[in-house]
């Protein structure tokens, strides 16, 4: 597209760098561009910056993870190799030093997850916005960008929903994904990237709760299980397993353990394959040890009802549903439980099976998988290989990891590199003018 062929309200002064989207990637990009001597303009469609960032880590903001590079990359699957270059320049240690410098001390928790000491995502956003203000970044909120404009296949600027043309030498697209649209992540960045020739890999939900068939999950709604193992079966064969925390909902399953594996489950379901899960409620005990435990409990509660026995083994909310699965009335006297009934209790605790029937829609996912094709972006600079002066950062790219701080680190790292690269590109263009 050529902006000279359109009628716009045109800003008189050309900005070095325009950053579209004031999430973690955009805030980092704008601040770093300013530190390079550019004059960045940060545009955010919402009234506030970082609305989605304020929700991360259940509001506690899981900034990054202390995992070593090779382990870190594995959390992104095959796409992780793209991040070698950005992480080589700005990784978890550099991010923690940066956070400390802007007044966000951190703490490391189980699994290498790093949180701000304040455990307050809102405070992190406030510190970041204070930092960009200190770098003299010009910020415009409630400003919706409609399109990226080109002049002879080079960046010329952007056009807003108010038909205002804002000229620039470089544009960083950091618009986020297509989930949680109430935070501003409406998927507009994919449309803008496609309009200038970029391939968009199929968008799909990641870090998304799963739907389960049957009535068991609704009966357990709100129950959280910690330290359980879940085996995921694809077309009847074990595909992968994980250990951790899950949550029963009125429609199925959620919680960290489920969300971390949901991307692979979504891809499997969308390809027409079947998926079910097996929950091991007692992973510390093999079947023989669990059977011995059941025998001891039966002896201890011999004249009492089954409810008393199960109370010593299960959360209160799970007692009635599990007994029903085994066809055992709760008023069964413990010493009357047969070997067959005991075996059913044992199997159910070790192998509580649920058919996965679907997942919540993209709008309700925490993360968008898919996005701008990585082969069309230079990972050494985050610049488009198709459009000189166009840079990408954050969730708009075809990058998605599981939970644990990995996605936020990718946003900050790609934003850091994109901001520096865009500034250098823009300043080199100015020197040539």
C-alpha angles and dihedrals in degrees: 000000000000116000090205088071094057136070112240140152097253126208109231099219121063115228119219095223132009116198114198113207129029100220122116094291094045096046091050092046094050094048094048092047089055091050088057090058098260124130104236126194114204115203122196124180094207127070091248136037124247100013093157091042088058089062099049121117090015087300093312095094112231096215102184144320132255093225116132117259098261093049091044093055092050090065088068094052118215091343092062095087089071089068096059092093098046091044091048087061102036120012138154096295091051091046092052091049089049092049090050090051093056094046102268109123113190143211131207120227139182114320093022092284112159122210133174112265088239090056086217120125091189090060090052091054091049091052091049093049089047089052095053090047089054088053090054093246110168108231126196117184126190086037114130117198113214103182148359111239126215135196112200090340093307126110114267100166143279137286122223129214087260089063091250115149113215111192120216140162093223137019127202112203107208100151099138125226136300101269130091090025090181086073092054099265096125099146093253091133092063091053092049093048092049091049090062094047107275123140115238115209113222111287117230138157121273128181087027132147116251130231118231129199122239135033100281098091095050089052089053097042112154096016115132120201118199128196096017128139122229124196116200115211121201114197088342096308126106107258102172142330136212141186128221143063130344135177129214115222134184089263103034139290138345138151131104096297093053097040092052092057098035096096092062090044092052091051091049094049093046090054089056098254126137123245133188134166133222116208117205105204093186107038093158091064127061117215094267093052092043090052090052089050091051091051090052091049092048090053092047093049097032098139095033129089124267090255091069092051094049091046088067091053109033143037111270093248092056098052100084097040093049093047089051091051088056093045091240120141111227091233091062110129108242097229088054093061108117127223089252092053091047089052090052091052090049094048093047093052091049097039114027101171128205130176112229106224101177145309140258116276125271091259090065097044120107091224140024119231116203124034139132108010110254094217087067093056127072105231091202091067107004088239122144114256088212105044120039111224096025116114133181133210138172132354095352086079124081092261128119131160134178125262124295107086096293098118095049091050089053090051093050094043096048090043091051092051095041092051094050093044094047092050093050091047092049094046091049089053090051092052089054094051 
